[in-house]
Amino acid sequence: IIANGTMEAPIRIYGKNEEPGYWLGIRIDSNSSENSFDYVSVEHAGGDKLETFSEPANVLVQDGRLKVKNSTFSNSDGFGIAHREGSTFGEFANNLFENNATGSLHMTANNLGELDNASTYNDPVHVEDGEVTEDATWPAVDSFYAIVGNVSIESAEITIEAGSNFEISDTRRINFEVDSSIIANGTMEAPIRFYGKSAEPGYWVGMRIDSKNSNNSFDYVSIEHGGSDKLETFSEAANLLVLDGRIKINNSTFSNSAGYGIADEDATEFLEFSSNLFENNASGAMHISAGNIGELDNASTYNGPVVVTDSDTVTNDQTWPAIDSHFEFESNIDFEDGTQTLEAGIELRFGSARRLNFREDAVFVAVGTEADPIFIRGTTQAPGFWAGLAFFTKDLNTRLSYV
């Protein structure tokens, strides 16, 4: 189909009765690169599905190919366009969606990069289950993306434009796998948001990042309402799980989780971490490995404990920041090598019978001040509640002052 009108002479396809759902719609299975809508208006359809597993829409692109420009899809009883897996928008620019009962488009995540930020969507773009394998920039639409299925980015670099919003349905999750990467850099004026369709803690599962790509970045990103379940069998529930991955996180917010704001696993690296906000997370701000303590900053606002768990033997030099809350040790930690330096004013709390072991080549420097002493205590303030600090090192640089 080649349907190319002009601004002065558009092509109009509409119901005999001008009411939503009056007719079924147009279905395009053709894979021809010639298929084109330009200055076309399709109205009043969506009366029923055009294919068994599709959604009602004015236009269904079923494993087909279509260029869509300067066109209008309106007054559908379903979506303006439904776009099935295997379909392609050869071009997509300056389109208008309005008064569509279910949403502007229904499509797979692998095709989000084919959309533009100059079209007017008015209603959500629904994103179904799918795997993403092609590099793409997901545009900041004037509405939002409604994630109605689990999305897995398998082997693609995804860049998310500032101002993008993602509304996540219940029990859904977003995974960035080992061979993928995510660049989500918003601004103060146009942050990027991932949030539950219902604004309640634990409404969706959360986001998981397994990728070690050094391009992974969050800046002015907000992740909210996750933590309904674990994102990996032995992890903790959280809005964001970084599973042996690598990421930069700056100026970002993690809130209203039914678990933690962020959880990580042992081989994770926070390449940058500054000026982040954690609030209203049921279990605490973060759940991290001991080797990541020094990657955090004292300019972020945590509002709850950073829980530290066991990890492979710690050998790296670290400065432990004096955060606005405290570090809580739920496991015994062995420091085999490296210098652990504690900032003045820091507070450490220990679970029942827990201990820190500083082996022969490890150094522990805990120097507070009279105004900002360092506190090391049990989560329950009772004699004998935790085991203590064990020093096997002979290094004379180990010292405690105002502790």
mmCIF file of C-alpha atoms in Angstrom:
data_model
loop_
_atom_site.group_PDB
_atom_site.id
_atom_site.type_symbol
_atom_site.label_atom_id
_atom_site.label_comp_id
_atom_site.label_asym_id
_atom_site.label_seq_id
_atom_site.Cartn_x
_atom_site.Cartn_y
_atom_site.Cartn_z
ATOM 1 C CA ILE A 1 0.000 0.000 0.000
ATOM 2 C CA ILE A 2 1.280 3.422 -0.982
ATOM 3 C CA ALA A 3 -1.008 6.001 0.575
ATOM 4 C CA ASN A 4 0.728 9.351 0.292
ATOM 5 C CA GLY A 5 -1.446 12.388 0.694
ATOM 6 C CA THR A 6 -0.408 15.978 1.303
ATOM 7 C CA MET A 7 -1.092 18.542 3.997
ATOM 8 C CA GLU A 8 -3.687 20.148 1.693
ATOM 9 C CA ALA A 9 -5.100 16.861 0.442
ATOM 10 C CA PRO A 10 -4.822 14.165 3.112
ATOM 11 C CA ILE A 11 -6.136 10.640 2.656
ATOM 12 C CA ARG A 12 -8.925 9.843 5.139
ATOM 13 C CA ILE A 13 -10.203 6.382 6.115
ATOM 14 C CA TYR A 14 -13.062 6.537 8.628
ATOM 15 C CA GLY A 15 -16.266 4.900 9.850
ATOM 16 C CA LYS A 16 -19.644 5.341 8.191
ATOM 17 C CA ASN A 17 -20.749 6.213 11.685
ATOM 18 C CA GLU A 18 -18.138 8.422 13.257
ATOM 19 C CA GLU A 19 -17.852 6.537 16.542
ATOM 20 C CA PRO A 20 -14.960 4.588 18.090
ATOM 21 C CA GLY A 21 -14.954 0.901 17.160
ATOM 22 C CA TYR A 22 -17.467 1.223 14.312
ATOM 23 C CA TRP A 23 -15.266 -0.876 11.990
ATOM 24 C CA LEU A 24 -12.378 -3.271 12.579
ATOM 25 C CA GLY A 25 -9.430 -1.489 10.974
ATOM 26 C CA ILE A 26 -6.574 -2.047 8.535
ATOM 27 C CA ARG A 27 -4.206 -5.019 8.790
ATOM 28 C CA ILE A 28 -0.848 -4.966 7.024
ATOM 29 C CA ASP A 29 1.076 -8.245 6.726
ATOM 30 C CA SER A 30 3.143 -7.094 3.773
ATOM 31 C CA ASN A 31 6.899 -6.791 4.208
ATOM 32 C CA SER A 32 7.348 -4.552 1.188
ATOM 33 C CA SER A 33 9.635 -1.570 1.744
ATOM 34 C CA GLU A 34 7.235 0.459 -0.446
ATOM 35 C CA ASN A 35 4.436 0.393 2.146
ATOM 36 C CA SER A 36 3.827 3.993 3.131
ATOM 37 C CA PHE A 37 1.375 6.272 4.945
ATOM 38 C CA ASP A 38 2.004 9.999 4.556
ATOM 39 C CA TYR A 39 -0.705 12.472 5.520
ATOM 40 C CA VAL A 40 -3.174 9.662 6.154
ATOM 41 C CA SER A 41 -5.928 9.699 8.771
ATOM 42 C CA VAL A 42 -7.398 6.431 10.072
ATOM 43 C CA GLU A 43 -10.376 6.860 12.399
ATOM 44 C CA HIS A 44 -13.205 5.038 14.270
ATOM 45 C CA ALA A 45 -11.837 1.476 14.071
ATOM 46 C CA GLY A 46 -10.724 -1.003 16.750
ATOM 47 C CA GLY A 47 -14.084 -2.785 16.974
ATOM 48 C CA ASP A 48 -12.328 -6.131 17.469
ATOM 49 C CA LYS A 49 -8.959 -7.852 17.072
ATOM 50 C CA LEU A 50 -7.587 -8.048 13.531
ATOM 51 C CA GLU A 51 -5.602 -11.163 14.495
ATOM 52 C CA THR A 52 -6.150 -13.668 17.309
ATOM 53 C CA PHE A 53 -3.229 -12.578 19.499
ATOM 54 C CA SER A 54 -3.181 -8.902 18.589
ATOM 55 C CA GLU A 55 -4.863 -5.915 20.195
ATOM 56 C CA PRO A 56 -7.792 -4.000 18.617
ATOM 57 C CA ALA A 57 -6.468 -0.979 16.733
ATOM 58 C CA ASN A 58 -7.101 1.319 13.813
ATOM 59 C CA VAL A 59 -4.059 -0.238 12.117
ATOM 60 C CA LEU A 60 -2.389 -3.579 12.834
ATOM 61 C CA VAL A 61 1.103 -4.134 11.417
ATOM 62 C CA GLN A 62 1.405 -7.937 11.582
ATOM 63 C CA ASP A 63 4.973 -9.030 10.812
ATOM 64 C CA GLY A 64 4.959 -6.277 8.215
ATOM 65 C CA ARG A 65 6.824 -3.117 7.283
ATOM 66 C CA LEU A 66 5.402 0.374 7.074
ATOM 67 C CA LYS A 67 6.616 3.961 6.798
ATOM 68 C CA VAL A 68 4.350 6.297 8.769
ATOM 69 C CA LYS A 69 4.729 10.066 8.570
ATOM 70 C CA ASN A 70 2.523 13.090 9.171
ATOM 71 C CA SER A 71 -0.437 10.805 9.811
ATOM 72 C CA THR A 72 -3.286 10.693 12.334
ATOM 73 C CA PHE A 73 -4.744 7.720 14.189
ATOM 74 C CA SER A 74 -7.776 8.715 16.198
ATOM 75 C CA ASN A 75 -11.017 7.669 17.841
ATOM 76 C CA SER A 76 -10.135 3.987 18.039
ATOM 77 C CA ASP A 77 -11.907 1.719 20.505
ATOM 78 C CA GLY A 78 -8.476 0.154 21.023
ATOM 79 C CA PHE A 79 -5.061 1.514 20.029
ATOM 80 C CA GLY A 80 -4.129 3.891 17.250
ATOM 81 C CA ILE A 81 -1.590 1.344 15.954
ATOM 82 C CA ALA A 82 -0.800 -2.188 17.108
ATOM 83 C CA HIS A 83 2.615 -3.387 16.038
ATOM 84 C CA ARG A 84 3.443 -7.076 16.408
ATOM 85 C CA GLU A 85 6.859 -8.657 16.972
ATOM 86 C CA GLY A 86 8.696 -8.980 13.670
ATOM 87 C CA SER A 87 7.211 -5.767 12.304
ATOM 88 C CA THR A 88 9.209 -2.667 11.399
ATOM 89 C CA PHE A 89 8.505 1.024 11.021
ATOM 90 C CA GLY A 90 10.770 1.909 8.090
ATOM 91 C CA GLU A 91 10.153 5.564 8.984
ATOM 92 C CA PHE A 92 8.106 7.150 11.760
ATOM 93 C CA ALA A 93 7.809 10.920 12.176
ATOM 94 C CA ASN A 94 5.417 13.722 13.104
ATOM 95 C CA ASN A 95 2.332 11.605 13.660
ATOM 96 C CA LEU A 96 -0.704 12.377 15.806
ATOM 97 C CA PHE A 97 -2.591 10.000 18.087
ATOM 98 C CA GLU A 98 -5.717 11.196 19.847
ATOM 99 C CA ASN A 99 -8.842 9.867 21.523
ATOM 100 C CA ASN A 100 -7.805 6.230 21.321
ATOM 101 C CA ALA A 101 -9.510 4.275 24.110
ATOM 102 C CA THR A 102 -6.648 1.951 25.103
ATOM 103 C CA GLY A 103 -3.555 3.918 24.150
ATOM 104 C CA SER A 104 -1.611 5.373 21.273
ATOM 105 C CA LEU A 105 0.415 2.276 20.281
ATOM 106 C CA HIS A 106 0.876 -1.333 21.367
ATOM 107 C CA MET A 107 4.298 -2.689 20.419
ATOM 108 C CA THR A 108 7.389 -4.647 21.448
ATOM 109 C CA ALA A 109 10.372 -3.158 23.264
ATOM 110 C CA ASN A 110 12.641 -4.086 20.362
ATOM 111 C CA ASN A 111 10.887 -1.452 18.214
ATOM 112 C CA LEU A 112 10.781 1.475 20.666
ATOM 113 C CA GLY A 113 13.804 3.055 19.014
ATOM 114 C CA GLU A 114 11.818 3.411 15.764
ATOM 115 C CA LEU A 115 9.514 5.994 17.364
ATOM 116 C CA ASP A 116 10.233 9.731 17.440
ATOM 117 C CA ASN A 117 9.861 12.494 20.006
ATOM 118 C CA ALA A 118 8.196 14.885 17.538
ATOM 119 C CA SER A 119 4.967 12.902 17.229
ATOM 120 C CA THR A 120 2.061 13.673 19.575
ATOM 121 C CA TYR A 121 0.977 10.510 21.386
ATOM 122 C CA ASN A 122 -1.430 11.895 24.022
ATOM 123 C CA ASP A 123 -1.902 8.408 25.494
ATOM 124 C CA PRO A 124 0.516 5.703 26.674
ATOM 125 C CA VAL A 125 2.674 3.564 24.412
ATOM 126 C CA HIS A 126 2.064 -0.004 25.642
ATOM 127 C CA VAL A 127 5.136 -2.252 25.616
ATOM 128 C CA GLU A 128 4.603 -6.024 25.706
ATOM 129 C CA ASP A 129 6.892 -8.950 26.620
ATOM 130 C CA GLY A 130 9.975 -9.221 24.493
ATOM 131 C CA GLU A 131 13.724 -9.424 24.047
ATOM 132 C CA VAL A 132 15.697 -6.444 22.761
ATOM 133 C CA THR A 133 18.643 -7.219 20.494
ATOM 134 C CA GLU A 134 19.162 -3.989 18.526
ATOM 135 C CA ASP A 135 20.919 -0.800 19.688
ATOM 136 C CA ALA A 136 18.386 1.990 20.028
ATOM 137 C CA THR A 137 17.537 5.356 21.521
ATOM 138 C CA TRP A 138 14.195 5.294 23.282
ATOM 139 C CA PRO A 139 12.656 8.730 22.705
ATOM 140 C CA ALA A 140 10.998 10.877 25.361
ATOM 141 C CA VAL A 141 7.382 10.826 24.187
ATOM 142 C CA ASP A 142 4.855 13.406 25.376
ATOM 143 C CA SER A 143 2.989 10.675 27.274
ATOM 144 C CA PHE A 144 4.669 7.619 28.846
ATOM 145 C CA TYR A 145 5.608 4.013 28.173
ATOM 146 C CA ALA A 146 3.339 1.469 29.874
ATOM 147 C CA ILE A 147 5.427 -1.658 30.452
ATOM 148 C CA VAL A 148 2.802 -4.432 30.505
ATOM 149 C CA GLY A 149 5.206 -7.383 30.092
ATOM 150 C CA ASN A 150 8.689 -8.387 31.210
ATOM 151 C CA VAL A 151 11.383 -6.742 29.091
ATOM 152 C CA SER A 152 14.839 -8.247 28.626
ATOM 153 C CA ILE A 153 17.619 -6.317 26.875
ATOM 154 C CA GLU A 154 19.789 -9.177 25.651
ATOM 155 C CA SER A 155 22.530 -7.707 23.475
ATOM 156 C CA ALA A 156 21.859 -4.048 22.767
ATOM 157 C CA GLU A 157 22.979 -0.620 23.949
ATOM 158 C CA ILE A 158 19.881 1.288 24.988
ATOM 159 C CA THR A 159 20.021 5.068 25.351
ATOM 160 C CA ILE A 160 17.014 6.622 27.080
ATOM 161 C CA GLU A 161 16.261 10.259 26.371
ATOM 162 C CA ALA A 162 15.899 12.738 29.217
ATOM 163 C CA GLY A 163 12.292 13.177 30.294
ATOM 164 C CA SER A 164 11.210 9.604 29.494
ATOM 165 C CA ASN A 165 8.644 7.987 31.802
ATOM 166 C CA PHE A 166 8.016 4.247 32.263
ATOM 167 C CA GLU A 167 4.920 3.042 34.089
ATOM 168 C CA ILE A 168 5.402 -0.598 35.110
ATOM 169 C CA SER A 169 2.550 -3.086 35.578
ATOM 170 C CA ASP A 170 2.351 -5.334 38.625
ATOM 171 C CA THR A 171 4.915 -8.149 39.032
ATOM 172 C CA ARG A 172 6.832 -6.991 35.923
ATOM 173 C CA ARG A 173 10.586 -6.556 35.630
ATOM 174 C CA ILE A 174 13.240 -5.093 33.322
ATOM 175 C CA ASN A 175 16.527 -6.980 32.828
ATOM 176 C CA PHE A 176 19.740 -5.737 31.235
ATOM 177 C CA GLU A 177 21.721 -8.880 30.454
ATOM 178 C CA VAL A 178 25.500 -9.434 30.325
ATOM 179 C CA ASP A 179 25.931 -8.281 26.702
ATOM 180 C CA SER A 180 23.743 -5.178 26.983
ATOM 181 C CA SER A 181 24.203 -1.651 28.269
ATOM 182 C CA ILE A 182 21.978 1.166 29.500
ATOM 183 C CA ILE A 183 22.645 4.886 29.199
ATOM 184 C CA ALA A 184 19.893 6.699 31.099
ATOM 185 C CA ASN A 185 21.011 10.285 31.566
ATOM 186 C CA GLY A 186 18.255 12.684 32.446
ATOM 187 C CA THR A 187 18.569 16.229 33.723
ATOM 188 C CA MET A 188 17.327 18.066 36.800
ATOM 189 C CA GLU A 189 14.539 19.550 34.662
ATOM 190 C CA ALA A 190 13.812 16.333 32.744
ATOM 191 C CA PRO A 191 14.529 13.269 34.881
ATOM 192 C CA ILE A 192 13.930 9.700 33.714
ATOM 193 C CA ARG A 193 11.339 7.814 35.818
ATOM 194 C CA PHE A 194 10.524 4.118 36.289
ATOM 195 C CA TYR A 195 7.520 3.744 38.572
ATOM 196 C CA GLY A 196 4.603 1.452 39.378
ATOM 197 C CA LYS A 197 1.236 1.777 37.708
ATOM 198 C CA SER A 198 -0.025 1.856 41.265
ATOM 199 C CA ALA A 199 2.085 4.099 43.473
ATOM 200 C CA GLU A 200 2.661 1.554 46.226
ATOM 201 C CA PRO A 201 5.838 -0.161 47.482
ATOM 202 C CA GLY A 202 6.431 -3.540 45.860
ATOM 203 C CA TYR A 203 4.017 -3.039 42.992
ATOM 204 C CA TRP A 204 6.569 -4.348 40.474
ATOM 205 C CA VAL A 205 9.691 -6.468 40.831
ATOM 206 C CA GLY A 206 12.395 -4.014 39.748
ATOM 207 C CA MET A 207 15.313 -3.593 37.367
ATOM 208 C CA ARG A 208 18.294 -5.944 37.144
ATOM 209 C CA ILE A 209 21.633 -5.081 35.535
ATOM 210 C CA ASP A 210 24.100 -7.903 34.817
ATOM 211 C CA SER A 211 26.163 -5.929 32.314
ATOM 212 C CA LYS A 212 29.775 -4.931 33.041
ATOM 213 C CA ASN A 213 29.799 -2.366 30.235
ATOM 214 C CA SER A 214 31.548 0.786 31.476
ATOM 215 C CA ASN A 215 28.999 2.906 29.570
ATOM 216 C CA ASN A 216 26.215 1.901 31.967
ATOM 217 C CA SER A 217 25.000 5.131 33.519
ATOM 218 C CA PHE A 218 22.142 6.584 35.573
ATOM 219 C CA ASP A 219 22.010 10.355 35.971
ATOM 220 C CA TYR A 220 18.846 11.998 37.256
ATOM 221 C CA VAL A 221 16.965 8.699 37.188
ATOM 222 C CA SER A 222 14.193 7.756 39.599
ATOM 223 C CA ILE A 223 13.186 4.141 40.281
ATOM 224 C CA GLU A 224 10.112 3.748 42.467
ATOM 225 C CA HIS A 225 7.647 1.142 43.811
ATOM 226 C CA GLY A 226 9.714 -1.990 43.074
ATOM 227 C CA GLY A 227 10.989 -4.732 45.361
ATOM 228 C CA SER A 228 7.985 -7.079 45.241
ATOM 229 C CA ASP A 229 10.270 -10.112 44.912
ATOM 230 C CA LYS A 230 13.902 -11.106 44.454
ATOM 231 C CA LEU A 231 15.416 -10.363 41.049
ATOM 232 C CA GLU A 232 17.801 -13.308 41.494
ATOM 233 C CA THR A 233 17.519 -16.364 43.746
ATOM 234 C CA PHE A 234 20.162 -15.354 46.300
ATOM 235 C CA SER A 235 19.750 -11.580 46.092
ATOM 236 C CA GLU A 236 17.610 -9.225 48.125
ATOM 237 C CA ALA A 237 14.428 -7.587 46.838
ATOM 238 C CA ALA A 238 15.188 -4.061 45.588
ATOM 239 C CA ASN A 239 14.206 -1.392 43.096
ATOM 240 C CA LEU A 240 17.565 -2.014 41.386
ATOM 241 C CA LEU A 241 19.771 -5.096 41.531
ATOM 242 C CA VAL A 242 23.278 -4.786 40.100
ATOM 243 C CA LEU A 243 24.311 -8.429 39.720
ATOM 244 C CA ASP A 244 28.077 -8.580 39.217
ATOM 245 C CA GLY A 245 27.640 -5.557 36.953
ATOM 246 C CA ARG A 246 29.210 -2.154 36.549
ATOM 247 C CA ILE A 247 27.412 1.211 36.563
ATOM 248 C CA LYS A 248 27.717 4.946 37.247
ATOM 249 C CA ILE A 249 24.915 6.363 39.432
ATOM 250 C CA ASN A 250 24.646 10.090 40.041
ATOM 251 C CA ASN A 251 21.849 12.462 41.105
ATOM 252 C CA SER A 252 19.353 9.609 41.163
ATOM 253 C CA THR A 253 16.482 8.565 43.438
ATOM 254 C CA PHE A 254 15.481 5.117 44.700
ATOM 255 C CA SER A 255 12.284 5.224 46.685
ATOM 256 C CA ASN A 256 9.222 3.404 47.944
ATOM 257 C CA SER A 257 10.680 -0.083 47.558
ATOM 258 C CA ALA A 258 9.227 -3.043 49.461
ATOM 259 C CA GLY A 259 12.870 -4.076 49.877
ATOM 260 C CA TYR A 260 16.009 -1.996 49.344
ATOM 261 C CA GLY A 261 16.622 0.954 47.062
ATOM 262 C CA ILE A 262 19.656 -0.822 45.540
ATOM 263 C CA ALA A 263 21.104 -4.295 46.073
ATOM 264 C CA ASP A 264 24.359 -5.576 44.622
ATOM 265 C CA GLU A 265 26.355 -8.782 44.415
ATOM 266 C CA ASP A 266 30.025 -9.378 45.099
ATOM 267 C CA ALA A 267 31.648 -8.528 41.742
ATOM 268 C CA THR A 268 29.660 -5.319 41.252
ATOM 269 C CA GLU A 269 31.454 -1.998 40.679
ATOM 270 C CA PHE A 270 29.965 1.449 41.185
ATOM 271 C CA LEU A 271 32.208 3.385 38.792
ATOM 272 C CA GLU A 272 30.687 6.633 40.031
ATOM 273 C CA PHE A 273 28.278 7.221 42.903
ATOM 274 C CA SER A 274 27.307 10.694 44.068
ATOM 275 C CA SER A 275 24.458 12.879 45.277
ATOM 276 C CA ASN A 276 21.788 10.175 45.224
ATOM 277 C CA LEU A 277 18.608 10.028 47.300
ATOM 278 C CA PHE A 278 17.085 7.006 49.046
ATOM 279 C CA GLU A 279 13.748 7.335 50.799
ATOM 280 C CA ASN A 280 10.894 5.187 52.072
ATOM 281 C CA ASN A 281 12.585 1.859 51.316
ATOM 282 C CA ALA A 282 11.228 -0.823 53.647
ATOM 283 C CA SER A 283 14.434 -2.818 54.245
ATOM 284 C CA GLY A 284 16.985 -0.032 53.972
ATOM 285 C CA ALA A 285 18.769 2.180 51.493
ATOM 286 C CA MET A 286 21.170 -0.430 50.076
ATOM 287 C CA HIS A 287 22.292 -4.033 50.472
ATOM 288 C CA ILE A 288 25.934 -4.263 49.353
ATOM 289 C CA SER A 289 29.083 -6.337 49.521
ATOM 290 C CA ALA A 290 31.855 -5.228 51.889
ATOM 291 C CA GLY A 291 34.189 -4.522 48.980
ATOM 292 C CA ASN A 292 31.846 -1.798 47.697
ATOM 293 C CA ILE A 293 31.641 0.328 50.858
ATOM 294 C CA GLY A 294 34.318 2.742 49.642
ATOM 295 C CA GLU A 295 32.504 3.359 46.357
ATOM 296 C CA LEU A 296 29.692 5.169 48.168
ATOM 297 C CA ASP A 297 29.734 8.872 49.041
ATOM 298 C CA ASN A 298 28.820 11.037 52.002
ATOM 299 C CA ALA A 299 26.876 13.552 49.882
ATOM 300 C CA SER A 300 24.040 11.154 49.095
ATOM 301 C CA THR A 301 21.013 11.015 51.387
ATOM 302 C CA TYR A 302 20.386 7.441 52.544
ATOM 303 C CA ASN A 303 17.620 7.840 55.159
ATOM 304 C CA GLY A 304 18.022 4.187 56.135
ATOM 305 C CA PRO A 305 20.771 1.660 56.793
ATOM 306 C CA VAL A 306 23.278 0.436 54.231
ATOM 307 C CA VAL A 307 23.345 -3.276 54.990
ATOM 308 C CA VAL A 308 26.693 -4.971 54.391
ATOM 309 C CA THR A 309 26.889 -8.666 53.632
ATOM 310 C CA ASP A 310 29.680 -11.194 53.280
ATOM 311 C CA SER A 311 31.696 -11.190 50.111
ATOM 312 C CA ASP A 312 34.825 -12.697 48.694
ATOM 313 C CA THR A 313 37.811 -11.751 50.819
ATOM 314 C CA VAL A 314 38.267 -7.956 50.833
ATOM 315 C CA THR A 315 41.711 -6.820 49.658
ATOM 316 C CA ASN A 316 41.123 -3.329 48.257
ATOM 317 C CA ASP A 317 41.927 0.014 49.921
ATOM 318 C CA GLN A 318 38.717 1.847 50.852
ATOM 319 C CA THR A 319 37.551 4.973 52.614
ATOM 320 C CA TRP A 320 34.252 4.338 54.355
ATOM 321 C CA PRO A 321 32.093 7.473 54.091
ATOM 322 C CA ALA A 322 30.280 8.965 57.075
ATOM 323 C CA ILE A 323 26.761 8.675 55.688
ATOM 324 C CA ASP A 324 23.665 10.302 57.206
ATOM 325 C CA SER A 325 22.481 6.885 58.427
ATOM 326 C CA HIS A 326 24.688 3.900 59.375
ATOM 327 C CA PHE A 327 26.296 0.747 58.000
ATOM 328 C CA GLU A 328 24.766 -2.459 59.319
ATOM 329 C CA PHE A 329 26.796 -5.680 59.160
ATOM 330 C CA GLU A 330 24.654 -8.795 58.823
ATOM 331 C CA SER A 331 27.619 -11.127 58.161
ATOM 332 C CA ASN A 332 31.182 -11.692 59.314
ATOM 333 C CA ILE A 333 33.699 -9.975 57.038
ATOM 334 C CA ASP A 334 37.357 -10.940 56.427
ATOM 335 C CA PHE A 335 39.785 -8.199 55.380
ATOM 336 C CA GLU A 336 42.872 -9.971 54.027
ATOM 337 C CA ASP A 337 44.743 -6.980 52.604
ATOM 338 C CA GLY A 338 44.316 -3.285 51.942
ATOM 339 C CA THR A 339 43.647 -0.306 54.193
ATOM 340 C CA GLN A 340 40.153 0.385 55.510
ATOM 341 C CA THR A 341 39.884 4.069 56.483
ATOM 342 C CA LEU A 342 36.796 5.274 58.339
ATOM 343 C CA GLU A 343 35.662 8.886 58.066
ATOM 344 C CA ALA A 344 35.030 10.796 61.273
ATOM 345 C CA GLY A 345 31.374 10.617 62.321
ATOM 346 C CA ILE A 346 30.643 7.224 60.753
ATOM 347 C CA GLU A 347 28.471 4.709 62.606
ATOM 348 C CA LEU A 348 28.756 0.918 62.264
ATOM 349 C CA ARG A 349 26.191 -1.485 63.706
ATOM 350 C CA PHE A 350 26.503 -5.259 63.940
ATOM 351 C CA GLY A 351 23.997 -8.069 63.971
ATOM 352 C CA SER A 352 24.023 -10.778 66.602
ATOM 353 C CA ALA A 353 27.402 -12.569 66.960
ATOM 354 C CA ARG A 354 28.892 -10.741 63.957
ATOM 355 C CA ARG A 355 32.542 -9.688 63.708
ATOM 356 C CA LEU A 356 35.161 -8.074 61.496
ATOM 357 C CA ASN A 357 38.479 -9.903 61.015
ATOM 358 C CA PHE A 358 41.570 -7.934 60.013
ATOM 359 C CA ARG A 359 44.194 -10.396 58.815
ATOM 360 C CA GLU A 360 47.991 -10.035 58.800
ATOM 361 C CA ASP A 361 48.233 -7.714 55.776
ATOM 362 C CA ALA A 362 45.142 -5.608 56.487
ATOM 363 C CA VAL A 363 45.095 -2.130 58.045
ATOM 364 C CA PHE A 364 42.201 -0.483 59.917
ATOM 365 C CA VAL A 365 42.262 3.284 60.435
ATOM 366 C CA ALA A 366 39.371 4.637 62.501
ATOM 367 C CA VAL A 367 40.148 8.216 63.483
ATOM 368 C CA GLY A 368 37.245 10.321 64.671
ATOM 369 C CA THR A 369 37.325 13.684 66.378
ATOM 370 C CA GLU A 370 35.946 15.000 69.631
ATOM 371 C CA ALA A 371 33.142 16.654 67.666
ATOM 372 C CA ASP A 372 32.614 13.694 65.302
ATOM 373 C CA PRO A 373 33.479 10.432 67.033
ATOM 374 C CA ILE A 374 33.124 7.059 65.344
ATOM 375 C CA PHE A 375 30.474 4.719 66.795
ATOM 376 C CA ILE A 376 30.773 0.927 66.549
ATOM 377 C CA ARG A 377 27.916 -0.891 68.292
ATOM 378 C CA GLY A 378 25.341 -3.665 68.073
ATOM 379 C CA THR A 379 22.006 -3.330 66.333
ATOM 380 C CA THR A 380 20.682 -4.152 69.794
ATOM 381 C CA GLN A 381 22.505 -2.183 72.460
ATOM 382 C CA ALA A 382 23.077 -5.017 74.932
ATOM 383 C CA PRO A 383 26.392 -6.342 76.331
ATOM 384 C CA GLY A 384 27.737 -9.249 74.290
ATOM 385 C CA PHE A 385 25.298 -8.762 71.434
ATOM 386 C CA TRP A 386 28.001 -8.925 68.760
ATOM 387 C CA ALA A 387 31.414 -10.603 68.681
ATOM 388 C CA GLY A 388 33.763 -7.629 68.146
ATOM 389 C CA LEU A 389 36.743 -6.594 66.031
ATOM 390 C CA ALA A 390 39.561 -9.131 65.645
ATOM 391 C CA PHE A 391 43.028 -7.812 64.730
ATOM 392 C CA PHE A 392 45.644 -10.234 63.447
ATOM 393 C CA THR A 393 47.645 -7.504 61.729
ATOM 394 C CA LYS A 394 50.993 -6.286 63.042
ATOM 395 C CA ASP A 395 50.923 -3.148 60.881
ATOM 396 C CA LEU A 396 51.495 -0.115 63.104
ATOM 397 C CA ASN A 397 49.303 2.033 60.852
ATOM 398 C CA THR A 398 46.242 0.388 62.407
ATOM 399 C CA ARG A 399 44.834 2.786 64.959
ATOM 400 C CA LEU A 400 41.645 3.894 66.695
ATOM 401 C CA SER A 401 41.036 7.383 67.998
ATOM 402 C CA TYR A 402 37.815 8.940 69.258
ATOM 403 C CA VAL A 403 36.034 5.638 68.633
#
